[in-house]
């Protein structure tokens, strides 16, 4: 029988009586949602129930009394709303972050990198903290203590994604935090330590000569066709169409996390993007090598891998290929000590653009880029050193001309003055010191992308001086591009 009071009711539900002894008590405690609150909370139920009920009448009465006080004080909110808020306020970063990475719609290889970033950089510091307690100052303290490398830059980016998601409303669920505390102003991607190496034909030939016979073709594909290393090592017999001289790129080796063991493993997965699915022409010069590879080192099955270790039919992992094959060979070639497999993609881009005058669109399709801007950035990155060398030679020519003029000043002052004025007209708009002149001459002849790359490689003061030395219009455009 339900016991009613002036506010709410207390009763033992029938389902409890059927399953429990009379001495075991449980009370369902509820009250009607205040009429005045229905407009404010239109989705609220007609009755408000005590979570998990009550085991004693006193507990039930105390709860009703506290609820009544909330109604009269004007501080009342639906019971489920308060429960949800308590739950949100108690969520640990470790629980939320792991769930976020597990359920985010990303490639498995990216998911694996996120988990590594969590385990190595975020969970040791933030793991036991409640999401609600993570503030700007806490994020800043963590970041200030970290080395400023790419791993920490990526970890900060992941942290920002996680806390940004926690600050958003998801369906009927309110945000856990009001705003994302990851709003540091001085976070920027560290300068790339590795400088792209573009091998000459002679260097590439020497490198291949140091490679085991069964992997020579792999190095040729990397150096001339521009495939990613994972794409090369995932190639199968069915991908080689020698009748039509076509190489089908359909798969790539990727690293994923095993859900049971939580260990990283390499599997055959999809390519990096849809545009990475592509058909490439096999150069006539390479056809005999493909024929030999299929005949001598590849099993007869259509899905047999082209590159395997001796005595095995499974693929060779990219890490093993680098360590056991590529790295051993590059160390024996002068100038290629820092030549990475991925540099082969850059080399393909440079040779196709410079030597073959291939259109940017065709090069983009060859490399499997999502758009031509990516290809253009790769080309700029690979050629910036060469561009700077050319610019430096031009600076040297201008300096030689000025020196020549200055040496003739005494014998022909009027001619010297006229020449110097001509040179002066090509100088920056303000300072005429050596640093400004060099920076202006160095940057003025470069394309915008190359100029930005050069500026990013300078120290802060040097960059500031270089920008000041540019003509007004060019300086404004360059600053905008630099800040983009």
CSV table of C-alpha atoms in Angstrom, one decimal, residues 387-396 435-447 450-451 454:
chain,number,residue,atom,x,y,z
A,387,UNK,CA,66.0,27.7,-54.4
A,388,UNK,CA,68.0,29.2,-51.6
A,389,UNK,CA,71.3,28.2,-53.2
A,390,UNK,CA,70.2,29.9,-56.5
A,391,UNK,CA,69.1,33.0,-54.6
A,392,UNK,CA,72.5,33.1,-52.8
A,393,UNK,CA,74.3,32.9,-56.1
A,394,UNK,CA,72.3,35.8,-57.4
A,395,UNK,CA,73.1,37.8,-54.2
A,396,UNK,CA,76.8,37.0,-54.9
A,435,UNK,CA,71.7,41.8,-43.2
A,436,UNK,CA,68.8,43.7,-44.8
A,437,UNK,CA,70.4,43.7,-48.2
A,438,UNK,CA,71.1,40.0,-48.0
A,439,UNK,CA,67.6,39.1,-46.8
A,440,UNK,CA,65.9,41.2,-49.5
A,441,UNK,CA,68.1,39.7,-52.2
A,442,UNK,CA,67.6,36.3,-50.9
A,443,UNK,CA,63.8,36.4,-50.6
A,444,UNK,CA,62.7,38.7,-53.5
A,445,UNK,CA,63.4,36.3,-56.2
A,446,UNK,CA,61.6,33.4,-54.6
A,447,UNK,CA,58.1,32.1,-55.0
A,450,UNK,CA,59.6,28.9,-51.0
A,451,UNK,CA,59.9,32.4,-49.4
A,454,UNK,CA,63.0,30.1,-46.0
